[in-house]
Coordinates of C-alpha atoms in Angstrom, one line a residue:
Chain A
X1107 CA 0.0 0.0 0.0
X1108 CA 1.3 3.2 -1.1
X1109 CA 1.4 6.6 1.1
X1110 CA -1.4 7.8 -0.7
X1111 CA -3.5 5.0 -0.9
X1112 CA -2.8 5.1 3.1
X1113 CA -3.5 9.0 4.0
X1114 CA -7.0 8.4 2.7
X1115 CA -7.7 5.4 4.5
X1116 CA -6.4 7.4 7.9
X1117 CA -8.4 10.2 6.6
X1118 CA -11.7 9.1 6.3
X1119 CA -11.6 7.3 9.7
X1120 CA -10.3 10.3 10.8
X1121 CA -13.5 12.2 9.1
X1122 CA -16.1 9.2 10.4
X1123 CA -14.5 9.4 14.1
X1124 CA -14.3 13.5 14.4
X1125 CA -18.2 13.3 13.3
X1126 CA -19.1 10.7 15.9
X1127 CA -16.8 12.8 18.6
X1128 CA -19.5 15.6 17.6
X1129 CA -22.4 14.1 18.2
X1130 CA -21.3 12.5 21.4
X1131 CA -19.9 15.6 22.8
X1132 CA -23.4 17.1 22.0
X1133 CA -25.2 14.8 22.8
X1134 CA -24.7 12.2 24.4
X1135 CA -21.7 13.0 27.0
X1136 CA -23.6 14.7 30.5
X1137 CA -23.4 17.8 32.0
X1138 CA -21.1 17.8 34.8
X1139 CA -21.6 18.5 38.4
X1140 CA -22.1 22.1 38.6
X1141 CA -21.3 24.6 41.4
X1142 CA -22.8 27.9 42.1
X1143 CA -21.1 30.8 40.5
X1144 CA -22.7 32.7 37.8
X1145 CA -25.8 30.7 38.3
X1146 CA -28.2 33.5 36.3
X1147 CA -25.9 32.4 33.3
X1148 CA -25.8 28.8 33.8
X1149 CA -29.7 28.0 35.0
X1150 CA -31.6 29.7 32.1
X1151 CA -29.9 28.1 29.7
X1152 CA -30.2 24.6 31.0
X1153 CA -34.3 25.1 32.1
X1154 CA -35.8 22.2 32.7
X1155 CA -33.0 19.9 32.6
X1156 CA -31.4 17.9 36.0
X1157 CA -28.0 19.0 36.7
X1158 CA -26.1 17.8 39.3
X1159 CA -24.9 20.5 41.7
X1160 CA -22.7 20.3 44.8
X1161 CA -22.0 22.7 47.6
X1162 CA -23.0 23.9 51.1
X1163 CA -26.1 24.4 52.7
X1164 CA -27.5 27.8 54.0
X1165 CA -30.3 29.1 55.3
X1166 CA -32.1 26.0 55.7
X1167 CA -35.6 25.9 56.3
X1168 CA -37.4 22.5 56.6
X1169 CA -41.1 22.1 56.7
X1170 CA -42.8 18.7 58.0
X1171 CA -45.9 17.8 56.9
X1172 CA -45.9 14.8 57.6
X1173 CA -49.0 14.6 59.9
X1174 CA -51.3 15.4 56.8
X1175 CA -49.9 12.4 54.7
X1176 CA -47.4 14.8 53.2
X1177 CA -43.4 14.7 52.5
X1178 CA -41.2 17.4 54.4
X1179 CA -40.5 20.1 52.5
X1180 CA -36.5 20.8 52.6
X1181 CA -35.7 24.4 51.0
X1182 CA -32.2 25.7 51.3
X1183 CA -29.3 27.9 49.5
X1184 CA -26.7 26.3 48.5
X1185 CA -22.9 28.0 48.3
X1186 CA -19.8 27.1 47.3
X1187 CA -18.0 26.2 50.6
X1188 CA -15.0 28.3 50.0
X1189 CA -16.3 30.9 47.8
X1190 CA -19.2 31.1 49.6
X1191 CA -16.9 33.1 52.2
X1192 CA -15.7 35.5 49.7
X1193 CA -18.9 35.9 48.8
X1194 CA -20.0 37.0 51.9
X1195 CA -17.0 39.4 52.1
X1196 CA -17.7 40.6 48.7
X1197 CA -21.5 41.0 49.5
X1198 CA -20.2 42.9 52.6
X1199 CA -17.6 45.3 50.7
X1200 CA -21.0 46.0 48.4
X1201 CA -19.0 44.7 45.2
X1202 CA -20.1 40.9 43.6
X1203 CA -20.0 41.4 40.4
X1204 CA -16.1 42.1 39.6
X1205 CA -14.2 39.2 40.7
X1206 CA -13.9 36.0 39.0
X1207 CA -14.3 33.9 42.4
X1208 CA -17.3 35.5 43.4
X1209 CA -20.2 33.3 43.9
X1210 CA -24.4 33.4 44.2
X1211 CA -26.2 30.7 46.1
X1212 CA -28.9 28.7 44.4
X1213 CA -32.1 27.8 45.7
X1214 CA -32.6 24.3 46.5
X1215 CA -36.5 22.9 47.0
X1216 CA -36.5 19.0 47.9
X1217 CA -39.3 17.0 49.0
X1218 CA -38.2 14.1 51.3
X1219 CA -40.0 11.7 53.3
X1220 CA -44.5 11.1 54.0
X1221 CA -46.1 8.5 52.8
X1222 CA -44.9 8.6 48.8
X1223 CA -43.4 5.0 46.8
X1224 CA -40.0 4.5 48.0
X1225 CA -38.7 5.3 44.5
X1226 CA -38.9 8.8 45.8
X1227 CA -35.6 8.0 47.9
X1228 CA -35.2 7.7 51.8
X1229 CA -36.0 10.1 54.2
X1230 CA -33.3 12.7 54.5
X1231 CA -34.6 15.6 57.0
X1232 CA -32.5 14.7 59.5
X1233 CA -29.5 14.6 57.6
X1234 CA -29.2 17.8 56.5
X1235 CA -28.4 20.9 58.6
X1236 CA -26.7 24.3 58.2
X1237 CA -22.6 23.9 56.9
X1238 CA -23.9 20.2 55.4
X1239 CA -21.6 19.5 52.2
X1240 CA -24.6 17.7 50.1
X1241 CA -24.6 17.0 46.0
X1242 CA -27.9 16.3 44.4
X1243 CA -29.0 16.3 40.8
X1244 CA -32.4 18.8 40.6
X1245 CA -34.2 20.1 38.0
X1246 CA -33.8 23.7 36.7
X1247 CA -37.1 24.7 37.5
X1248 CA -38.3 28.9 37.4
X1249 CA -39.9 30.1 39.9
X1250 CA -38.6 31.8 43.0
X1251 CA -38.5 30.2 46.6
X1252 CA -36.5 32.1 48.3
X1253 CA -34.0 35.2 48.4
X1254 CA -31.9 33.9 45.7
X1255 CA -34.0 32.4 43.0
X1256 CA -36.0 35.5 43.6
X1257 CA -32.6 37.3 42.3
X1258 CA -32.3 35.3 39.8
X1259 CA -35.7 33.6 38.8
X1260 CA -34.7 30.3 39.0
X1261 CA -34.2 27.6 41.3
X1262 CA -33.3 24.0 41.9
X1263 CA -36.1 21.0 42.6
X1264 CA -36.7 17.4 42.7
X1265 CA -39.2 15.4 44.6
X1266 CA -36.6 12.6 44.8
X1267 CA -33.5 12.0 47.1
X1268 CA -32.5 9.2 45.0
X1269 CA -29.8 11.6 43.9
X1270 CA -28.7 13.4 47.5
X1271 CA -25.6 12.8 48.7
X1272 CA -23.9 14.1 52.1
X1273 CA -20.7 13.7 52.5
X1274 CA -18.7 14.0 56.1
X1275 CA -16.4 16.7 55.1
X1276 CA -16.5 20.3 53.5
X1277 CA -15.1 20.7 50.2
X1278 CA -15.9 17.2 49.1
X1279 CA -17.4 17.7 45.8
X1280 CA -16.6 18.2 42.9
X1281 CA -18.1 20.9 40.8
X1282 CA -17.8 22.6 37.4
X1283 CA -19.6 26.3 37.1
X1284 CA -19.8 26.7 33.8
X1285 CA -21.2 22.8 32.4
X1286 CA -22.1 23.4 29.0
X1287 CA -18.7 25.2 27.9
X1288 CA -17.1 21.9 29.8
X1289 CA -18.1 20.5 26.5
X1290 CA -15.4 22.5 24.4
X1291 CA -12.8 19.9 27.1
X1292 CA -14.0 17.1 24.4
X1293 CA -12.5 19.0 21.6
X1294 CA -9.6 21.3 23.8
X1295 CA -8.0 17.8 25.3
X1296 CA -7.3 15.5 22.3
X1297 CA -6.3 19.1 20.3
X1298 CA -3.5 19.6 23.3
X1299 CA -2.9 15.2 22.9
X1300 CA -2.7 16.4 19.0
X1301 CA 0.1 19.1 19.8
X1302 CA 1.8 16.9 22.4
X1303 CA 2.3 13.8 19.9
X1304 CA 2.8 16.4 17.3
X1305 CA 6.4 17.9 19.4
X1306 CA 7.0 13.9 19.8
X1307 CA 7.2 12.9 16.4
X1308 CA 9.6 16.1 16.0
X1309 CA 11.9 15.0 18.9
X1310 CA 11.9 11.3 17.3
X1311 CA 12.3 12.4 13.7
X1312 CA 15.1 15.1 14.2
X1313 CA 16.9 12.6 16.2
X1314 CA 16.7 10.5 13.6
X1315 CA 17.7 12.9 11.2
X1316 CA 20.8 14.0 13.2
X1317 CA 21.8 9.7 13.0
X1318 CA 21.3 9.1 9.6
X1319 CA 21.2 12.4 7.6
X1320 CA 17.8 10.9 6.0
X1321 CA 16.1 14.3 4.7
X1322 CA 13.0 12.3 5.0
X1323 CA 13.1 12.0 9.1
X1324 CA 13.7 16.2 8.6
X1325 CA 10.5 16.6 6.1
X1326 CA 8.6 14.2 8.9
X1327 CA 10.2 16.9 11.9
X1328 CA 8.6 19.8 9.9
X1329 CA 5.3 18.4 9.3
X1330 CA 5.0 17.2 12.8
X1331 CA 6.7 20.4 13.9
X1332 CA 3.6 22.2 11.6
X1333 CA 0.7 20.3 13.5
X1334 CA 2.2 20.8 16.8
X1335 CA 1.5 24.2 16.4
X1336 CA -1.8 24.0 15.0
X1337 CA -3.4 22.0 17.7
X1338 CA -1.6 23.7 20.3
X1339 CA -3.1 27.2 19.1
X1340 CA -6.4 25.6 18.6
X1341 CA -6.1 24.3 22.6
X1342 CA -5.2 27.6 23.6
X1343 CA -7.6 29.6 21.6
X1344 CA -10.6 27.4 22.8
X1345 CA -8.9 27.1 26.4
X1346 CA -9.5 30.9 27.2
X1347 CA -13.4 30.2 25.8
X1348 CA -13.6 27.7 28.4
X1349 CA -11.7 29.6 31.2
X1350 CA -13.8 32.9 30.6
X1351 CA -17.4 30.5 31.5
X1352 CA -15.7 28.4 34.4
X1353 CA -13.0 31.3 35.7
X1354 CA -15.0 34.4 34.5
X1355 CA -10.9 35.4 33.1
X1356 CA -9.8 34.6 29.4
X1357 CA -6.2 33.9 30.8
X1358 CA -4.4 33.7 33.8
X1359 CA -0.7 34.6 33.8
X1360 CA -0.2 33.1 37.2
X1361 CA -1.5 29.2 36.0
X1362 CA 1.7 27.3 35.4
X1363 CA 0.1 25.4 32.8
X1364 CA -1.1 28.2 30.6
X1365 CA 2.2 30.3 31.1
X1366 CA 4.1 26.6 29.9
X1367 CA 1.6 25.7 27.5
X1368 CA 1.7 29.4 25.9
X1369 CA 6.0 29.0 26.2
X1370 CA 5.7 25.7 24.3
X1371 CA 4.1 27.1 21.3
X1372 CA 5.9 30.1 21.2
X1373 CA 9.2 27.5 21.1
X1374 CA 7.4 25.5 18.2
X1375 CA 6.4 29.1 16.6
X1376 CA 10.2 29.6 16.7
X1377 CA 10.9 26.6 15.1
X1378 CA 8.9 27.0 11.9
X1379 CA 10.1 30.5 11.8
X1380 CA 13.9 29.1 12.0
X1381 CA 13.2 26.9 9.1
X1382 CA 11.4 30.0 6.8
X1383 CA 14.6 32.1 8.0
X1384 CA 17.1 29.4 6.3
X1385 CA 16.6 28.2 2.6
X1386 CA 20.3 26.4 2.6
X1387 CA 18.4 22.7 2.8
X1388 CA 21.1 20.7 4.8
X1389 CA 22.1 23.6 7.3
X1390 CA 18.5 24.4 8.1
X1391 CA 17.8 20.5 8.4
X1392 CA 20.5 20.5 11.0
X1393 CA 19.9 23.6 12.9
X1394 CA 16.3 22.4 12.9
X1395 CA 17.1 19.1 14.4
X1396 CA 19.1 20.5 17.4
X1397 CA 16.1 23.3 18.0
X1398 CA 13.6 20.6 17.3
X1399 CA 15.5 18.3 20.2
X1400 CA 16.2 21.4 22.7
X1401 CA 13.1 22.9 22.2
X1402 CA 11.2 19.6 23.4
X1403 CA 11.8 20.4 27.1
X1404 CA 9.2 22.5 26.8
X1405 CA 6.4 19.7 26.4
X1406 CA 7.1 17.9 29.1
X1407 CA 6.8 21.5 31.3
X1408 CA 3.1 22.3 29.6
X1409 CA 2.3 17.9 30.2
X1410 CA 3.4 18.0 33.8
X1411 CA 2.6 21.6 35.2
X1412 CA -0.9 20.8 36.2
X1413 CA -0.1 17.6 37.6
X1414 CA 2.7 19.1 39.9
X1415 CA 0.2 21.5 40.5
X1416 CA 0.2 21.7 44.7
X1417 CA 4.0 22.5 44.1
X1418 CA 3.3 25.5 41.8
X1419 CA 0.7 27.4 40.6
X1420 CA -2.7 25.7 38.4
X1421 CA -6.1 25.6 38.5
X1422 CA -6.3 23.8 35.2
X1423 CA -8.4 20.9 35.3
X1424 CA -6.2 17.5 35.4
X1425 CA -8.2 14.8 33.6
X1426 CA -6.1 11.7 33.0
X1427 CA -4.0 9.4 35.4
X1428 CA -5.8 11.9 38.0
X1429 CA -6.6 10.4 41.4
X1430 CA -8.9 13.2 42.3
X1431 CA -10.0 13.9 39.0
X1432 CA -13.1 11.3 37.6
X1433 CA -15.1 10.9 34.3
X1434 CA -18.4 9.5 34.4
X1435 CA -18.7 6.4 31.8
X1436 CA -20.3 8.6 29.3
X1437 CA -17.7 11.0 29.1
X1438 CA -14.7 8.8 29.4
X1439 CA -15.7 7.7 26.1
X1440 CA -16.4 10.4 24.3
X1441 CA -13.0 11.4 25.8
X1442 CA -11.7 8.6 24.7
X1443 CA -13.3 8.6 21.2
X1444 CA -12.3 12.3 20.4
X1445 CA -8.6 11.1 21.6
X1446 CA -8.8 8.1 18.7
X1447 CA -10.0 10.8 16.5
X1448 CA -7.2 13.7 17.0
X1449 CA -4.7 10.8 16.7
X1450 CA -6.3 9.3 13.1
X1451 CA -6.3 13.2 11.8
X1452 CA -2.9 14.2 13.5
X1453 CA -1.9 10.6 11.4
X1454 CA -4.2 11.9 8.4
X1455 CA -2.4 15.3 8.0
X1456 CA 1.2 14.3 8.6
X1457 CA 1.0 11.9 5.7
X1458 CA -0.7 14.8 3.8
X1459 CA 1.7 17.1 4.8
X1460 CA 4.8 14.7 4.4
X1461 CA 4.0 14.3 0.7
X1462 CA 3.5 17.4 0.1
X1463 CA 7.2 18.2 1.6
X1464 CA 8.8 15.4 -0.6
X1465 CA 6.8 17.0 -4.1
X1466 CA 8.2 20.6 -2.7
X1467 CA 11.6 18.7 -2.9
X1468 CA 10.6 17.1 -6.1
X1469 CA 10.0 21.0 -7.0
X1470 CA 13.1 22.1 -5.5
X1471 CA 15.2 19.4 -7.8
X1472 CA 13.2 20.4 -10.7
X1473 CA 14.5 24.3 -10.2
X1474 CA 17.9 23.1 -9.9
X1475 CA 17.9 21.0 -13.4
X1476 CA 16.1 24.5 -15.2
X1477 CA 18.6 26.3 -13.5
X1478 CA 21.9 24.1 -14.0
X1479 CA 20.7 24.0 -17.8
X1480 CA 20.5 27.9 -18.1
Chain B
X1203 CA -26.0 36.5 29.2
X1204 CA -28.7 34.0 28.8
X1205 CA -26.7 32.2 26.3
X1206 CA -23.1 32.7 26.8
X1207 CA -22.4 29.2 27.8
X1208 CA -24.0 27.9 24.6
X1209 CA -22.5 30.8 22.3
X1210 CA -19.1 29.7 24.1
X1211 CA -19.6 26.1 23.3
X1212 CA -20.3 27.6 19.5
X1213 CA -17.0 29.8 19.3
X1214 CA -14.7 27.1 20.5
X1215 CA -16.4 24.3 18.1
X1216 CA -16.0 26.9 15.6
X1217 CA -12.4 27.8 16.3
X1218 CA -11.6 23.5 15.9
X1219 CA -13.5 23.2 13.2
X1220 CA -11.9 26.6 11.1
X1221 CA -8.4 25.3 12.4
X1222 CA -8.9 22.2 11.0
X1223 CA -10.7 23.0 8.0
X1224 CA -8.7 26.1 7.1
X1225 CA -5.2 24.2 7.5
X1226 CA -6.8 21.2 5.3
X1227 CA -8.0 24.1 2.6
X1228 CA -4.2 25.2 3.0
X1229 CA -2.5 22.2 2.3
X1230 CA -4.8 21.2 -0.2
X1231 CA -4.0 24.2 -2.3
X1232 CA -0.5 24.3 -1.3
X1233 CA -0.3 20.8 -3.3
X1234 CA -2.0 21.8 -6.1
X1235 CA 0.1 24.7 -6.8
X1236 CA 3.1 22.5 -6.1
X1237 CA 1.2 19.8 -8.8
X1238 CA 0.8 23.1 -11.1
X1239 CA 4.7 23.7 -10.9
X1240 CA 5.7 20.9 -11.4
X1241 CA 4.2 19.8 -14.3
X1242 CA 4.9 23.0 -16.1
X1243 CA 8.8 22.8 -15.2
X1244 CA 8.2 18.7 -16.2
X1245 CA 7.0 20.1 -19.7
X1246 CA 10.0 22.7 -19.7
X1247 CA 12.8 19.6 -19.3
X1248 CA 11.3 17.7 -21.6
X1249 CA 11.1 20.8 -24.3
X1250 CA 14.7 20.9 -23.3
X1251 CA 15.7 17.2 -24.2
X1252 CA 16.7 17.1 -20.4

């Protein structure tokens, strides 16, 4: 089987499984567990559907019916445990609307308990109090019950407590604040696995080059070198979309793994420009090789900065090989689909790219006849 | 506001799929005008006797 014959096989898997990343990433992947900040975005756009939302419980107000055949009604706001406390600073210095960590409550209506089918879920009124960490999964429901979805017009309900959970200590959960832009992840990861596998390939090929002097392993450095950079700018251009939603900042300067991840492409940026600067073929290959091995301590920095992240600096989200980080099933595939995907185009567009380095050298030779005749 | 998460969601599938696209579109006419070339410096060796 010939290259070409080969690059359009890889393609159109490539094609079928980017597709089929789309639609799961739509819709099939959930919405993740959702915190409290910017609620008046996040709840309109998701009314009617059942997010799952963890936090801390405020203001709790429980009303027992029971007596007249009825369940308890639990109502509550629920905070952010440790935002919750700058909010209430924030609230008190009169200014919550500026800062990227400040948080609003949501509402929370639950019916628990009375004589109901015990599909309804177990009795939970005398589980939860004031400071309680709880997670549930409620419906977006509008409406107001209390000071905060009067605010905002919305609040939180289920008639089940299938879903509750109370866990022992504060800060227990895990939440996302912005869950509809956590879809862009499904497309931002395997673009930064893309760019990762891309500076690989360059480390391996200008090795390679630098040991056998093949102009082939330096056409394969380039094209690597090439898609490197285009993934990486597509993961840190849709990165910032994400950050703005979950962060309420396009970029933070003080995240290791933005500053590394930013560092790397500017490297790889570097590299291409190298290569444009030089047009002697064998002294740019070589000088290319030696930048293209150097330059590849950046990757590991932008890989390994979130995951080192309690010795420096990150709040970027650390998905794989995490022991605190977790996927439900749903999203672990589509993760792991979209991954298959970025690799088979990565694959796909190398190939493309390789020949068209090799008919550019074809080109090249082509010149040098013309020009050796005249 | 209402729909800032969506329209987020929008802008960043857009930004994949114009990346992805666009650098396709690029190498795709990249080779043709390398094809192009070729084939008329091809026809100019062969005028040539080379």
């Amino acid at each position: 089987m010939n290259l070409k014959k080969l690059g359009l096989i890889v393609t159109a898997v490539a094609a079928v499984l980017v597709l089929v990343t789309t639609y799961l990433a739509i819709y099939y992947a959930p919405l993740p567990a959702t915190s409290v900040k910017e609620a008046g975005d996040i709840m309109p756009s998701v009314e009617g559907s059942s997010v799952t939302v963890s936090g801390f419980v405020t203001g709790l107000n429980i009303t027992d019916l029971r007596m007249k055949d009825s369940p308890a009604v639990i109502e509550f706001s629920l905070a952010d445990f440790v935002d919750y406390q700058r909010y209430e600073a924030a609230v008190a210095a009169g200014n919550t609307s500026s800062q990227w960590w400040t948080v609003r409550p949501i509402d929370v209506k639950i019916l628990s308990g009375g004589f109901r089918s015990t599909s309804f879920g177990p009795d939970i009124t005398n589980d939860v109090h004031n400071t309680t960490n709880i997670s549930l999964s409620a419906a977006v429901t509008a409406g107001s019950i209390g000071e905060n979805s009067q605010a905002l017009g919305y609040y939180l309900y289920t008639p089940e407590t299938n879903s509750v959970v109370i866990s022992s200590s504060q800060g227990g959960f895990s939440a996302m604040t912005a869950p509809i832009a956590q879809k862009i992840f499904y497309f931002h990861m395997p673009s930064a696995w893309a760019s990762y596998m891309g500076f690989i390939v360059t480390l391996v090929a200008s090795v390679l080059y630098l040991r056998t002097r093949n102009v082939k392993y330096d056409w394969i450095a380039m094209s690597s070198a090439e898609l490197g950079v285009l993934f990486a700018t597509i993961a840190i251009t849709t990165g910032p979309v994400w950050a703005k939603q979950e962060w309420g900042v396009y970029w933070r300067w003080d995240d290791t793994k933005l500053v590394t991840t930013f560092i790397m492409w500017l490297v790889y940026i570097g590299y291409l420009s190298l290569r444009a600067a030089m047009s002697e073929p064998t002294t740019r290959a070589r000088v290319s090789a030696v930048y293209g091995i150097v330059g590849f301590v950046t990757m590991p920095m932008s890989l390994l900065s979130s995951r080192i992240a309690p010795l420096l600096n990150s709040s970027h989200p650390e998905v794989i090989a995490s022991s605190t980080g977790s996927l439900s099933a749903q999203a672990g595939m589509t993760v792991g689909v979209a991954v298959v995907a970025f690799t088979f185009l990565f694959v796909a567009m190398l190939i493309k790219r390789f020949e068209i380095a090799e008919n550019e050298e074809e080109l090249e030779e082509l010149k040098r006849v013309i020009g050796g005749e005249e | 506001m209402m729909f800032s998460s969506w329209l987020a969601l929008y802008v960043a599938y857009s930004i994949v799929w114009l990346g992805v696209f666009g650098y396709l579109t690029y190498l795709f006419l990249r080779q043709r005008r390398i094809n192009g070339d070729i084939k008329a410096l091809r026809e100019e060796v062969s005028k040539h006797g080379k």
